[in-house]
JSON list of C-alpha atoms in Angstrom, two decimals:
[
{"chain": "A", "resi": 93, "resn": "MET", "atom": "CA", "xyz": [-0.03, -0.15, 0.06]},
{"chain": "A", "resi": 94, "resn": "GLY", "atom": "CA", "xyz": [1.46, 3.56, -0.88]},
{"chain": "A", "resi": 95, "resn": "GLN", "atom": "CA", "xyz": [0.55, 7.04, 0.53]},
{"chain": "A", "resi": 96, "resn": "GLN", "atom": "CA", "xyz": [0.71, 10.02, -1.32]},
{"chain": "A", "resi": 97, "resn": "GLN", "atom": "CA", "xyz": [0.81, 13.71, -0.24]},
{"chain": "A", "resi": 98, "resn": "ALA", "atom": "CA", "xyz": [-0.52, 15.92, -3.14]},
{"chain": "A", "resi": 99, "resn": "TYR", "atom": "CA", "xyz": [-0.52, 19.96, -2.99]},
{"chain": "A", "resi": 100, "resn": "ASP", "atom": "CA", "xyz": [-3.36, 21.56, -4.10]},
{"chain": "A", "resi": 101, "resn": "ARG", "atom": "CA", "xyz": [-3.77, 25.31, -5.19]},
{"chain": "A", "resi": 102, "resn": "ARG", "atom": "CA", "xyz": [-7.53, 25.55, -4.04]},
{"chain": "A", "resi": 103, "resn": "ALA", "atom": "CA", "xyz": [-8.19, 25.80, -0.23]},
{"chain": "A", "resi": 104, "resn": "ASP", "atom": "CA", "xyz": [-10.61, 23.51, -0.14]},
{"chain": "A", "resi": 105, "resn": "ALA", "atom": "CA", "xyz": [-11.48, 19.63, -1.36]},
{"chain": "A", "resi": 106, "resn": "GLY", "atom": "CA", "xyz": [-13.38, 20.76, -4.61]},
{"chain": "A", "resi": 107, "resn": "SER", "atom": "CA", "xyz": [-10.91, 19.82, -6.76]},
{"chain": "A", "resi": 108, "resn": "ALA", "atom": "CA", "xyz": [-10.10, 16.17, -5.24]},
{"chain": "A", "resi": 109, "resn": "GLY", "atom": "CA", "xyz": [-14.27, 15.81, -5.78]},
{"chain": "A", "resi": 110, "resn": "ARG", "atom": "CA", "xyz": [-13.99, 17.18, -9.29]},
{"chain": "A", "resi": 111, "resn": "ALA", "atom": "CA", "xyz": [-10.88, 14.89, -9.73]},
{"chain": "A", "resi": 112, "resn": "GLU", "atom": "CA", "xyz": [-12.99, 11.81, -8.83]},
{"chain": "A", "resi": 113, "resn": "SER", "atom": "CA", "xyz": [-15.81, 12.87, -10.86]},
{"chain": "A", "resi": 114, "resn": "ARG", "atom": "CA", "xyz": [-14.03, 12.83, -14.01]},
{"chain": "A", "resi": 115, "resn": "GLY", "atom": "CA", "xyz": [-12.45, 9.62, -13.17]},
{"chain": "A", "resi": 116, "resn": "GLN", "atom": "CA", "xyz": [-8.99, 11.19, -12.57]},
{"chain": "A", "resi": 117, "resn": "PRO", "atom": "CA", "xyz": [-6.84, 10.45, -11.20]},
{"chain": "A", "resi": 118, "resn": "VAL", "atom": "CA", "xyz": [-6.52, 6.98, -9.50]},
{"chain": "A", "resi": 119, "resn": "SER", "atom": "CA", "xyz": [-9.54, 5.40, -10.63]},
{"chain": "A", "resi": 120, "resn": "ALA", "atom": "CA", "xyz": [-8.94, 5.76, -14.52]},
{"chain": "A", "resi": 121, "resn": "ALA", "atom": "CA", "xyz": [-5.66, 4.02, -13.52]},
{"chain": "A", "resi": 122, "resn": "ARG", "atom": "CA", "xyz": [-7.69, 1.35, -11.64]},
{"chain": "A", "resi": 123, "resn": "PHE", "atom": "CA", "xyz": [-6.04, 2.00, -8.23]},
{"chain": "A", "resi": 124, "resn": "ASN", "atom": "CA", "xyz": [-8.05, 1.53, -5.32]},
{"chain": "A", "resi": 125, "resn": "ILE", "atom": "CA", "xyz": [-8.07, 4.55, -2.83]},
{"chain": "A", "resi": 126, "resn": "GLU", "atom": "CA", "xyz": [-8.34, 3.46, 0.56]},
{"chain": "A", "resi": 127, "resn": "SER", "atom": "CA", "xyz": [-8.33, 6.80, 2.10]},
{"chain": "A", "resi": 128, "resn": "LEU", "atom": "CA", "xyz": [-8.51, 10.21, 0.83]},
{"chain": "A", "resi": 129, "resn": "ALA", "atom": "CA", "xyz": [-8.16, 13.44, 3.45]},
{"chain": "A", "resi": 130, "resn": "VAL", "atom": "CA", "xyz": [-7.89, 17.00, 2.16]},
{"chain": "A", "resi": 131, "resn": "GLY", "atom": "CA", "xyz": [-7.25, 19.97, 4.33]},
{"chain": "A", "resi": 132, "resn": "HIS", "atom": "CA", "xyz": [-5.39, 23.73, 4.65]},
{"chain": "A", "resi": 133, "resn": "SER", "atom": "CA", "xyz": [-1.51, 23.43, 4.66]},
{"chain": "A", "resi": 134, "resn": "GLU", "atom": "CA", "xyz": [0.96, 25.85, 6.29]},
{"chain": "A", "resi": 135, "resn": "THR", "atom": "CA", "xyz": [0.83, 27.85, 2.84]},
{"chain": "A", "resi": 136, "resn": "PRO", "atom": "CA", "xyz": [-2.27, 30.12, 2.80]},
{"chain": "A", "resi": 137, "resn": "GLY", "atom": "CA", "xyz": [-4.53, 29.35, -0.56]},
{"chain": "A", "resi": 138, "resn": "ILE", "atom": "CA", "xyz": [-2.79, 25.55, -0.85]},
{"chain": "A", "resi": 139, "resn": "SER", "atom": "CA", "xyz": [-4.41, 22.51, 0.44]},
{"chain": "A", "resi": 140, "resn": "ARG", "atom": "CA", "xyz": [-3.00, 19.22, 1.55]},
{"chain": "A", "resi": 141, "resn": "MET", "atom": "CA", "xyz": [-4.33, 15.96, 0.10]},
{"chain": "A", "resi": 142, "resn": "THR", "atom": "CA", "xyz": [-3.26, 12.70, 1.29]},
{"chain": "A", "resi": 143, "resn": "LEU", "atom": "CA", "xyz": [-3.98, 9.64, -0.30]},
{"chain": "A", "resi": 144, "resn": "VAL", "atom": "CA", "xyz": [-3.81, 5.98, 0.64]},
{"chain": "A", "resi": 145, "resn": "VAL", "atom": "CA", "xyz": [-3.88, 3.79, -2.28]},
{"chain": "A", "resi": 146, "resn": "GLU", "atom": "CA", "xyz": [-3.57, 0.03, -2.83]},
{"chain": "A", "resi": 147, "resn": "ALA", "atom": "CA", "xyz": [-1.07, 0.01, -5.64]},
{"chain": "A", "resi": 148, "resn": "ALA", "atom": "CA", "xyz": [1.85, -2.01, -6.72]},
{"chain": "A", "resi": 149, "resn": "ASP", "atom": "CA", "xyz": [3.28, 0.63, -8.69]},
{"chain": "A", "resi": 150, "resn": "VAL", "atom": "CA", "xyz": [2.94, 3.93, -6.43]},
{"chain": "A", "resi": 151, "resn": "GLU", "atom": "CA", "xyz": [5.00, 5.84, -9.19]},
{"chain": "A", "resi": 152, "resn": "GLN", "atom": "CA", "xyz": [1.75, 5.55, -11.36]},
{"chain": "A", "resi": 153, "resn": "VAL", "atom": "CA", "xyz": [-0.57, 7.16, -8.99]},
{"chain": "A", "resi": 154, "resn": "THR", "atom": "CA", "xyz": [2.06, 9.81, -9.03]},
{"chain": "A", "resi": 155, "resn": "LYS", "atom": "CA", "xyz": [2.05, 10.45, -12.64]},
{"chain": "A", "resi": 156, "resn": "GLN", "atom": "CA", "xyz": [-1.74, 10.43, -12.74]},
{"chain": "A", "resi": 157, "resn": "LEU", "atom": "CA", "xyz": [-1.55, 13.13, -10.00]},
{"chain": "A", "resi": 158, "resn": "TYR", "atom": "CA", "xyz": [0.51, 15.49, -11.80]},
{"chain": "A", "resi": 159, "resn": "ARG", "atom": "CA", "xyz": [-1.92, 15.08, -14.64]},
{"chain": "A", "resi": 160, "resn": "LEU", "atom": "CA", "xyz": [-4.20, 17.48, -12.83]},
{"chain": "A", "resi": 161, "resn": "ILE", "atom": "CA", "xyz": [-3.54, 20.89, -13.66]},
{"chain": "A", "resi": 162, "resn": "GLU", "atom": "CA", "xyz": [-4.14, 22.02, -9.84]},
{"chain": "A", "resi": 163, "resn": "VAL", "atom": "CA", "xyz": [-1.75, 19.62, -8.30]},
{"chain": "A", "resi": 164, "resn": "LEU", "atom": "CA", "xyz": [1.37, 21.46, -7.39]},
{"chain": "A", "resi": 165, "resn": "LYS", "atom": "CA", "xyz": [3.35, 18.71, -5.95]},
{"chain": "A", "resi": 166, "resn": "VAL", "atom": "CA", "xyz": [3.28, 14.95, -5.12]},
{"chain": "A", "resi": 167, "resn": "SER", "atom": "CA", "xyz": [5.35, 13.23, -2.32]},
{"chain": "A", "resi": 168, "resn": "ASP", "atom": "CA", "xyz": [5.44, 9.36, -2.14]},
{"chain": "A", "resi": 169, "resn": "VAL", "atom": "CA", "xyz": [5.56, 9.00, 1.59]},
{"chain": "A", "resi": 170, "resn": "THR", "atom": "CA", "xyz": [5.44, 5.05, 1.66]},
{"chain": "A", "resi": 171, "resn": "ASN", "atom": "CA", "xyz": [8.86, 4.34, 2.54]},
{"chain": "A", "resi": 172, "resn": "ASP", "atom": "CA", "xyz": [9.70, 7.74, 4.51]},
{"chain": "A", "resi": 173, "resn": "PRO", "atom": "CA", "xyz": [9.15, 7.53, 8.52]},
{"chain": "A", "resi": 174, "resn": "THR", "atom": "CA", "xyz": [5.46, 9.39, 9.31]},
{"chain": "A", "resi": 175, "resn": "VAL", "atom": "CA", "xyz": [3.17, 10.06, 11.71]},
{"chain": "A", "resi": 176, "resn": "GLU", "atom": "CA", "xyz": [-0.15, 9.00, 11.21]},
{"chain": "A", "resi": 177, "resn": "ARG", "atom": "CA", "xyz": [-3.48, 10.14, 12.44]},
{"chain": "A", "resi": 178, "resn": "GLU", "atom": "CA", "xyz": [-7.32, 9.45, 11.81]},
{"chain": "A", "resi": 179, "resn": "MET", "atom": "CA", "xyz": [-10.33, 10.60, 13.93]},
{"chain": "A", "resi": 180, "resn": "ALA", "atom": "CA", "xyz": [-13.62, 8.98, 14.21]},
{"chain": "A", "resi": 181, "resn": "LEU", "atom": "CA", "xyz": [-16.85, 10.49, 15.76]},
{"chain": "A", "resi": 182, "resn": "VAL", "atom": "CA", "xyz": [-19.03, 7.51, 16.89]},
{"chain": "A", "resi": 183, "resn": "LYS", "atom": "CA", "xyz": [-22.60, 7.83, 17.94]},
{"chain": "A", "resi": 184, "resn": "ILE", "atom": "CA", "xyz": [-23.66, 4.76, 20.09]},
{"chain": "A", "resi": 185, "resn": "HIS", "atom": "CA", "xyz": [-26.37, 3.14, 21.93]},
{"chain": "A", "resi": 186, "resn": "ALA", "atom": "CA", "xyz": [-25.80, 4.23, 25.71]},
{"chain": "A", "resi": 187, "resn": "PRO", "atom": "CA", "xyz": [-28.16, 3.96, 28.35]},
{"chain": "A", "resi": 188, "resn": "SER", "atom": "CA", "xyz": [-27.53, 4.83, 31.87]},
{"chain": "A", "resi": 189, "resn": "GLN", "atom": "CA", "xyz": [-26.67, 1.78, 32.95]},
{"chain": "A", "resi": 190, "resn": "SER", "atom": "CA", "xyz": [-23.98, 0.87, 30.32]},
{"chain": "A", "resi": 191, "resn": "ARG", "atom": "CA", "xyz": [-22.21, 4.66, 30.42]},
{"chain": "A", "resi": 192, "resn": "PRO", "atom": "CA", "xyz": [-19.62, 3.84, 33.40]},
{"chain": "A", "resi": 193, "resn": "GLU", "atom": "CA", "xyz": [-18.19, 1.00, 31.00]},
{"chain": "A", "resi": 194, "resn": "VAL", "atom": "CA", "xyz": [-18.31, 3.42, 27.92]},
{"chain": "A", "resi": 195, "resn": "VAL", "atom": "CA", "xyz": [-16.56, 5.90, 30.12]},
{"chain": "A", "resi": 196, "resn": "ALA", "atom": "CA", "xyz": [-14.06, 3.72, 31.14]},
{"chain": "A", "resi": 197, "resn": "LEU", "atom": "CA", "xyz": [-13.31, 2.44, 27.50]},
{"chain": "A", "resi": 198, "resn": "CYS", "atom": "CA", "xyz": [-13.15, 5.99, 26.54]},
{"chain": "A", "resi": 199, "resn": "SER", "atom": "CA", "xyz": [-10.54, 6.61, 29.21]},
{"chain": "A", "resi": 200, "resn": "VAL", "atom": "CA", "xyz": [-8.23, 3.47, 27.97]},
{"chain": "A", "resi": 201, "resn": "PHE", "atom": "CA", "xyz": [-8.31, 4.60, 24.69]},
{"chain": "A", "resi": 202, "resn": "ASP", "atom": "CA", "xyz": [-7.76, 8.32, 25.27]},
{"chain": "A", "resi": 203, "resn": "ALA", "atom": "CA", "xyz": [-11.28, 8.74, 23.28]},
{"chain": "A", "resi": 204, "resn": "LYS", "atom": "CA", "xyz": [-13.30, 11.90, 24.34]},
{"chain": "A", "resi": 205, "resn": "ILE", "atom": "CA", "xyz": [-16.93, 11.96, 24.86]},
{"chain": "A", "resi": 206, "resn": "VAL", "atom": "CA", "xyz": [-18.01, 14.87, 22.91]},
{"chain": "A", "resi": 207, "resn": "ASP", "atom": "CA", "xyz": [-22.11, 14.58, 23.30]},
{"chain": "A", "resi": 208, "resn": "VAL", "atom": "CA", "xyz": [-24.23, 13.08, 25.76]},
{"chain": "A", "resi": 209, "resn": "GLY", "atom": "CA", "xyz": [-28.09, 12.44, 24.78]},
{"chain": "A", "resi": 210, "resn": "TYR", "atom": "CA", "xyz": [-30.86, 10.53, 26.53]},
{"chain": "A", "resi": 211, "resn": "ASN", "atom": "CA", "xyz": [-29.82, 7.07, 25.12]},
{"chain": "A", "resi": 212, "resn": "THR", "atom": "CA", "xyz": [-26.70, 8.03, 23.01]},
{"chain": "A", "resi": 213, "resn": "MET", "atom": "CA", "xyz": [-23.34, 9.27, 23.41]},
{"chain": "A", "resi": 214, "resn": "ILE", "atom": "CA", "xyz": [-20.90, 10.65, 20.43]},
{"chain": "A", "resi": 215, "resn": "ILE", "atom": "CA", "xyz": [-17.34, 9.77, 21.12]},
{"chain": "A", "resi": 216, "resn": "GLU", "atom": "CA", "xyz": [-14.31, 11.51, 19.40]},
{"chain": "A", "resi": 217, "resn": "MET", "atom": "CA", "xyz": [-10.90, 9.04, 18.72]},
{"chain": "A", "resi": 218, "resn": "THR", "atom": "CA", "xyz": [-8.21, 10.35, 17.43]},
{"chain": "A", "resi": 219, "resn": "GLY", "atom": "CA", "xyz": [-5.04, 8.28, 16.98]},
{"chain": "A", "resi": 220, "resn": "THR", "atom": "CA", "xyz": [-3.12, 5.99, 14.83]},
{"chain": "A", "resi": 221, "resn": "PRO", "atom": "CA", "xyz": [-5.42, 4.03, 12.07]},
{"chain": "A", "resi": 222, "resn": "SER", "atom": "CA", "xyz": [-4.87, 0.59, 13.58]},
{"chain": "A", "resi": 223, "resn": "LYS", "atom": "CA", "xyz": [-6.10, 2.34, 17.33]},
{"chain": "A", "resi": 224, "resn": "VAL", "atom": "CA", "xyz": [-9.21, 4.13, 15.95]},
{"chain": "A", "resi": 225, "resn": "GLU", "atom": "CA", "xyz": [-10.09, 0.70, 14.17]},
{"chain": "A", "resi": 226, "resn": "ASN", "atom": "CA", "xyz": [-9.36, -1.15, 17.43]},
{"chain": "A", "resi": 227, "resn": "PHE", "atom": "CA", "xyz": [-11.58, 1.11, 19.56]},
{"chain": "A", "resi": 228, "resn": "VAL", "atom": "CA", "xyz": [-14.27, 0.97, 16.94]},
{"chain": "A", "resi": 229, "resn": "GLU", "atom": "CA", "xyz": [-14.51, -2.72, 17.42]},
{"chain": "A", "resi": 230, "resn": "VAL", "atom": "CA", "xyz": [-14.39, -2.61, 21.28]},
{"chain": "A", "resi": 231, "resn": "ILE", "atom": "CA", "xyz": [-17.47, -0.59, 21.40]},
{"chain": "A", "resi": 232, "resn": "ARG", "atom": "CA", "xyz": [-19.37, -2.03, 18.53]},
{"chain": "A", "resi": 233, "resn": "PRO", "atom": "CA", "xyz": [-21.13, -4.05, 20.76]},
{"chain": "A", "resi": 234, "resn": "PHE", "atom": "CA", "xyz": [-22.96, -1.10, 22.41]},
{"chain": "A", "resi": 235, "resn": "GLY", "atom": "CA", "xyz": [-24.63, -0.57, 19.12]},
{"chain": "A", "resi": 236, "resn": "VAL", "atom": "CA", "xyz": [-22.87, 1.92, 16.65]},
{"chain": "A", "resi": 237, "resn": "LYS", "atom": "CA", "xyz": [-25.85, 4.39, 15.63]},
{"chain": "A", "resi": 238, "resn": "GLU", "atom": "CA", "xyz": [-23.74, 6.59, 13.32]},
{"chain": "A", "resi": 239, "resn": "MET", "atom": "CA", "xyz": [-19.95, 6.61, 12.25]},
{"chain": "A", "resi": 240, "resn": "MET", "atom": "CA", "xyz": [-17.63, 9.18, 10.59]},
{"chain": "A", "resi": 241, "resn": "ARG", "atom": "CA", "xyz": [-14.02, 8.84, 9.92]},
{"chain": "A", "resi": 242, "resn": "THR", "atom": "CA", "xyz": [-11.62, 11.39, 8.47]},
{"chain": "A", "resi": 243, "resn": "GLY", "atom": "CA", "xyz": [-9.03, 8.81, 6.98]},
{"chain": "A", "resi": 244, "resn": "ARG", "atom": "CA", "xyz": [-5.37, 8.76, 7.08]},
{"chain": "A", "resi": 245, "resn": "ILE", "atom": "CA", "xyz": [-3.44, 12.09, 7.85]},
{"chain": "A", "resi": 246, "resn": "ALA", "atom": "CA", "xyz": [0.56, 11.41, 7.74]},
{"chain": "A", "resi": 247, "resn": "MET", "atom": "CA", "xyz": [3.63, 13.91, 8.21]},
{"chain": "A", "resi": 248, "resn": "VAL", "atom": "CA", "xyz": [7.27, 12.84, 7.57]},
{"chain": "A", "resi": 249, "resn": "ARG", "atom": "CA", "xyz": [9.04, 12.63, 10.82]},
{"chain": "A", "resi": 250, "resn": "GLY", "atom": "CA", "xyz": [12.01, 14.66, 11.64]},
{"chain": "A", "resi": 251, "resn": "ALA", "atom": "CA", "xyz": [13.11, 17.97, 10.03]},
{"chain": "A", "resi": 252, "resn": "HIS", "atom": "CA", "xyz": [12.86, 16.69, 6.62]},
{"chain": "A", "resi": 253, "resn": "THR", "atom": "CA", "xyz": [9.44, 18.42, 5.12]},
{"chain": "A", "resi": 254, "resn": "HIS", "atom": "CA", "xyz": [7.16, 18.08, 2.11]},
{"chain": "A", "resi": 255, "resn": "GLN", "atom": "CA", "xyz": [6.15, 21.52, 1.15]},
{"chain": "A", "resi": 256, "resn": "ALA", "atom": "CA", "xyz": [4.62, 22.64, -1.98]},
{"chain": "A", "resi": 257, "resn": "PRO", "atom": "CA", "xyz": [6.93, 25.77, -3.36]},
{"chain": "A", "resi": 258, "resn": "ALA", "atom": "CA", "xyz": [5.63, 28.84, -1.88]},
{"chain": "A", "resi": 259, "resn": "GLU", "atom": "CA", "xyz": [6.04, 30.83, -5.01]},
{"chain": "A", "resi": 260, "resn": "SER", "atom": "CA", "xyz": [3.50, 28.03, -6.76]},
{"chain": "A", "resi": 261, "resn": "ALA", "atom": "CA", "xyz": [0.82, 29.40, -5.07]},
{"chain": "A", "resi": 262, "resn": "GLU", "atom": "CA", "xyz": [0.83, 32.64, -6.95]},
{"chain": "A", "resi": 263, "resn": "SER", "atom": "CA", "xyz": [2.67, 31.28, -10.55]},
{"chain": "A", "resi": 264, "resn": "GLY", "atom": "CA", "xyz": [1.33, 30.35, -13.72]},
{"chain": "A", "resi": 265, "resn": "ASN", "atom": "CA", "xyz": [-1.31, 27.17, -13.90]},
{"chain": "A", "resi": 266, "resn": "GLY", "atom": "CA", "xyz": [0.00, 25.64, -10.78]},
{"chain": "A", "resi": 267, "resn": "HIS", "atom": "CA", "xyz": [1.60, 22.70, -12.68]},
{"chain": "A", "resi": 268, "resn": "VAL", "atom": "CA", "xyz": [5.22, 22.65, -11.70]},
{"chain": "A", "resi": 269, "resn": "PRO", "atom": "CA", "xyz": [6.78, 19.13, -11.46]},
{"chain": "A", "resi": 270, "resn": "ALA", "atom": "CA", "xyz": [10.22, 20.19, -12.36]},
{"chain": "A", "resi": 271, "resn": "GLN", "atom": "CA", "xyz": [10.13, 22.09, -8.93]},
{"chain": "A", "resi": 272, "resn": "ALA", "atom": "CA", "xyz": [8.31, 19.35, -7.11]},
{"chain": "A", "resi": 273, "resn": "ALA", "atom": "CA", "xyz": [11.01, 16.89, -8.39]},
{"chain": "A", "resi": 274, "resn": "ALA", "atom": "CA", "xyz": [13.95, 19.11, -7.19]},
{"chain": "A", "resi": 275, "resn": "LEU", "atom": "CA", "xyz": [12.25, 19.33, -3.80]},
{"chain": "A", "resi": 276, "resn": "ASN", "atom": "CA", "xyz": [11.64, 15.28, -3.35]}
]
């Protein structure tokens, strides 16, 4: 499984949605997207998109991403040491008699109870993808009414950074593969 980070000129997830609706970039090449997360980056006007793909040849995914005009830089961080996180909001059935057990499980997993209803609780769980998955499996017997997961986000450990060139936010059509290649 490969992990890609792409930088997009837009400050929202719109271009990712447009790319998917056109069958680009990865579905046209028959890659399965396991996770897609988009959000603001450290550079105003630039969004960071993290894709986790199931592909034997991650380089092909990179090439497909660069075909999108608005992609500024793609970094394959598959083999880099990374910090990965995912967040889940889970609404469970939680009548008063089961709440002490739910609170204890939240404490063990460092999860937060963010809402309490008459017979429900909404829990926020942030952690590694495997920790989030383990938490969901442990609370599933209470009865999951709703769940929303963000998908994986990642950052390379240490001093090395994966940033889009700052000048690319204002220049040309945003497609800067030569500059991006020099940064990798």
